[in-house]
Structure formats: C-alpha cells, structure tokens
Amino acid sequence: MFGRSPFFAASCIFSLFLCNGVAANTEIINFISDLQRSVELPQVGNWATLNSSHNERRWAIQPAPLGTPLREVCEADKEITPTSPSTCPHELWVRLNLDDTIWRSYRAFTLRLSWAASTPADFLIELYSPEAVSTFFAGQHQRQITLAENAPSFRERPPFLITRTKYARIRIVDTGVPTPQIQLGRPNPRLSDQVVEPNVHFILILEPLYWGVLPASQLPTVCFLIPVLLAAAMAVPRVLAYLDPFVLQAREDMVSLDKEQ
C-alpha cells in the first residue's frame, strides 16, 4: 500500500475536496461560436438574452407530462405569433449573444443548466444558428403559423451582416413517480383527467471556456487547488516515511502472534 506513487496518494487526498453532497443536477452543452450570416427574426423580440454582462438567469417552466418522449415535447401543431413566439409551456427559447466585445476573443463556450436534485425532471438543450431558427419556424409556418400584417419575412436579411449569436431551445419533461392526487372541492379525484405538474425552477449560465475546456467561473477554484495539490504531493512522502516503521512493527507483531498460536 505504502509503496505506491506519492502522486496516487495525493490524488486521493485531492478527491476528498470533491466529496460534497449532491444538491443539483446539471445539463451541459459545449459549443464553438463560428461566424455566420445574420437573419432577421421578428419573433425574438420577447426572447430573453444571455450575454457577457448578464450571463446567468433563473427560470421556472412547467414540465411535459410523465412518459412523454423528450424529443417529442412541444412538437405538436401550434400557433406562433411575433408577440408570442411559443405557446408551448414546456419549452424555453433563449438568445445567446456572443458578439460582445468582452467575449470577442473567445471561441469556445459552455451553456450550463442546473436544477434541484430533488426535482424529478429531464432537460434537453439544442442550439440553433440564426438560419437554423429561420428554417425551424418556416417549417412551423407550414403548420399554420400566424404573423402580424407587414411583419418582415423570416428570409429577409442584410447579406453583409455576420454574427456569432446562437439560440438555445430548452425542453423539459417530468420523470417523477406518479402518486394519487387529492384535489379539494372534487368529490372524486378520478374526475381529473390530467394532473398539472408544478413548475421546475432552474438556472441557466452562459460562459466562455479557457483553452476550450475550462469554464471561466471555475478558474479561481483550479488556481486554488493547484498549489494545494502540489503541497500534498510534497507532504505525502514524508508522511509515508514517518508511518513506515509503525507499519513494519505491526506486521512483525502479527507474525509473532501467528507463530505463538
């Protein structure tokens, strides 16, 4: 046991820092921010935006009923207007503004969604370019989309404008265990055809990645842990050298006991 590399022992000590109680579930998607053509989308005026100055926000949306396939959530026919881009209560559209001057030098980003571990739900995050969003809603248009009069077309765009903006589509489904529902004022709980699930609260964070792998918010933690790990690597050999005589003595005592018996 004590003949192993001191770096192995140091890594075991380092792992103790990670043994915290689980308080939240997390869904992460890393992506590259390539330049692409900008598209005028009249319906995004009411969509929330994450950027360098406001990269974190909280939401609460209603999950789709238990048993709904995640990729089929909010895929049924629906009506969309410029003032109400989505009438489905189980999804959220967010604009990711990556064109800010502060983020201009970063190419890789991460979008992190966290919700309470006690909440039984699954999330699906999908990213769209402006043209992909235009194509998506053009498909919805074929399924009876209604736009205001004189609203600009999805295909209208200044050909000279480029952007790194992306759009995130977030969908949620309930994954809990069904329990009997008792509703006050109803003589028979079975009269309720569908139980409305409570909203799920979650946090969405957008941030750049250092070297394409390290989230910006984790850099201070890593800078703190590096010297701690180095100090542990230097201290472990001395601790092992101090304990070796006691271990050898314990082995000799065990051998003597076996012989006496």
Coordinates of C-alpha atoms in Angstrom, one line a residue, residues 49-216:
T49 CA -30.9 37.2 -23.9
L50 CA -27.8 36.0 -22.2
N51 CA -24.6 38.0 -22.8
S52 CA -21.3 38.9 -21.1
S53 CA -22.9 41.3 -18.6
H54 CA -26.0 39.1 -17.9
N55 CA -24.7 35.6 -18.3
E56 CA -26.9 34.0 -15.6
R57 CA -30.7 33.9 -15.2
R58 CA -33.3 31.9 -13.4
W59 CA -36.5 30.4 -14.9
A60 CA -39.4 28.2 -13.9
I61 CA -41.4 26.3 -16.6
Q62 CA -43.9 23.5 -16.5
P63 CA -42.6 20.0 -17.4
A64 CA -44.3 17.9 -20.0
P65 CA -46.4 15.0 -18.6
L66 CA -44.7 11.9 -17.4
G67 CA -43.9 9.4 -20.1
T68 CA -43.6 12.0 -22.9
P69 CA -40.6 11.3 -25.1
L70 CA -38.2 14.2 -24.6
R71 CA -37.7 14.9 -28.2
E72 CA -41.4 15.0 -28.9
V73 CA -42.1 17.7 -26.3
C74 CA -43.7 20.8 -28.0
E75 CA -43.6 19.2 -31.4
A76 CA -47.4 19.2 -31.9
D77 CA -49.1 21.7 -34.1
K78 CA -49.3 25.1 -32.5
E79 CA -49.8 28.8 -33.4
I80 CA -46.9 31.2 -33.2
T81 CA -47.1 35.0 -33.5
P82 CA -44.4 37.7 -33.3
T83 CA -45.6 38.7 -29.8
S84 CA -45.8 35.1 -28.6
P85 CA -43.1 33.0 -30.3
S86 CA -44.0 29.9 -28.4
T87 CA -47.3 28.8 -26.9
C88 CA -45.9 25.6 -25.6
P89 CA -45.5 25.8 -21.8
H90 CA -42.8 23.0 -21.7
E91 CA -40.1 24.8 -23.7
L92 CA -38.0 28.0 -23.5
W93 CA -36.1 29.8 -26.2
V94 CA -33.1 31.9 -25.2
R95 CA -30.8 34.2 -27.4
L96 CA -27.1 33.7 -26.7
N97 CA -25.4 37.0 -27.6
L98 CA -21.7 36.1 -28.2
D99 CA -20.8 39.3 -30.1
D100 CA -20.0 41.4 -27.0
T101 CA -16.5 43.0 -27.0
I102 CA -15.6 41.2 -23.8
W103 CA -16.2 37.8 -25.4
R104 CA -14.9 38.6 -28.8
S105 CA -11.5 36.8 -28.1
Y106 CA -13.2 33.5 -27.0
R107 CA -14.2 30.9 -29.5
A108 CA -15.5 28.1 -27.2
F109 CA -18.4 28.5 -24.8
T110 CA -20.5 26.4 -22.4
L111 CA -24.2 26.6 -21.6
R112 CA -24.9 25.1 -18.2
L113 CA -28.4 24.3 -16.9
S114 CA -28.8 23.3 -13.2
W115 CA -31.9 22.4 -11.2
A116 CA -32.6 20.9 -7.8
A117 CA -31.7 17.2 -7.4
S118 CA -35.0 16.7 -5.6
T119 CA -36.9 17.7 -8.7
P120 CA -37.6 14.7 -11.0
A121 CA -37.2 16.2 -14.5
D122 CA -35.1 15.8 -17.6
F123 CA -34.0 18.7 -19.8
L124 CA -33.0 18.8 -23.5
I125 CA -30.8 21.6 -24.8
E126 CA -30.5 22.2 -28.5
L127 CA -28.5 25.1 -30.2
Y128 CA -29.6 26.8 -33.4
S129 CA -27.9 29.2 -35.7
P130 CA -30.0 32.2 -36.9
E131 CA -30.6 30.5 -40.2
A132 CA -31.5 27.2 -38.5
V133 CA -34.0 29.1 -36.4
S134 CA -35.4 30.7 -39.5
T135 CA -35.7 27.3 -41.1
F136 CA -37.4 25.8 -38.0
F137 CA -40.1 28.5 -37.8
A138 CA -40.5 28.4 -41.6
G139 CA -41.5 24.7 -41.0
Q140 CA -43.9 25.8 -38.3
H141 CA -45.3 28.3 -40.8
Q142 CA -46.4 25.4 -42.9
R143 CA -48.3 24.1 -39.9
Q144 CA -50.5 27.3 -39.6
I145 CA -48.1 29.9 -38.2
T146 CA -49.8 33.4 -38.0
L147 CA -47.7 36.5 -38.3
A148 CA -48.8 40.1 -37.9
E149 CA -49.6 42.1 -41.0
N150 CA -46.5 43.7 -42.6
A151 CA -44.2 41.6 -40.4
P152 CA -40.8 41.1 -42.0
S153 CA -40.2 37.7 -43.7
F154 CA -38.0 35.1 -42.0
R155 CA -35.8 35.1 -45.1
E156 CA -35.1 38.8 -45.1
R157 CA -31.6 39.5 -44.0
P158 CA -28.8 42.1 -44.8
P159 CA -26.4 40.0 -46.8
F160 CA -23.4 41.8 -45.4
L161 CA -24.1 41.2 -41.6
I162 CA -22.4 38.4 -39.8
T163 CA -22.8 37.3 -36.2
R164 CA -21.9 34.7 -33.6
T165 CA -25.3 34.7 -32.0
K166 CA -26.9 31.4 -31.3
Y167 CA -30.3 30.4 -30.0
A168 CA -31.0 27.7 -27.3
R169 CA -34.2 25.7 -27.3
I170 CA -34.8 24.1 -23.9
R171 CA -37.4 21.4 -23.3
I172 CA -38.4 19.7 -20.1
V173 CA -40.3 16.5 -19.2
D174 CA -41.4 15.2 -15.8
T175 CA -39.7 12.0 -14.7
G176 CA -41.2 11.5 -11.3
V177 CA -43.2 8.6 -9.8
P178 CA -46.9 9.2 -10.2
T179 CA -48.8 9.4 -6.9
P180 CA -52.5 9.6 -6.1
Q181 CA -53.8 13.2 -6.4
I182 CA -56.4 14.5 -3.9
Q183 CA -58.0 17.8 -5.0
L184 CA -60.2 19.8 -2.6
G185 CA -63.7 20.6 -3.9
R186 CA -63.9 17.4 -6.0
P187 CA -65.9 14.5 -4.6
N188 CA -64.0 12.1 -6.8
P189 CA -60.3 12.6 -7.5
R190 CA -60.6 10.4 -10.6
L191 CA -62.6 13.1 -12.3
S192 CA -59.4 14.9 -13.0
D193 CA -58.2 13.9 -16.5
Q194 CA -54.8 15.4 -16.3
V195 CA -52.7 16.5 -13.4
V196 CA -50.8 19.8 -13.9
E197 CA -47.2 19.4 -12.7
P198 CA -45.7 22.2 -10.7
N199 CA -43.1 24.4 -12.4
V200 CA -39.5 23.4 -12.3
H201 CA -37.0 26.1 -11.2
F202 CA -33.6 26.1 -12.9
I203 CA -30.6 28.3 -13.5
L204 CA -29.1 28.9 -16.9
I205 CA -25.4 30.1 -17.2
L206 CA -23.5 31.0 -20.3
E207 CA -19.7 31.5 -20.1
P208 CA -16.6 31.2 -22.2
L209 CA -14.2 28.2 -22.0
Y210 CA -10.5 28.8 -21.3
W211 CA -8.4 26.6 -23.6
G212 CA -11.6 25.2 -24.9
V213 CA -12.3 23.1 -21.7
L214 CA -12.2 25.2 -18.5
P215 CA -15.3 27.3 -17.7
A216 CA -14.4 30.9 -16.7

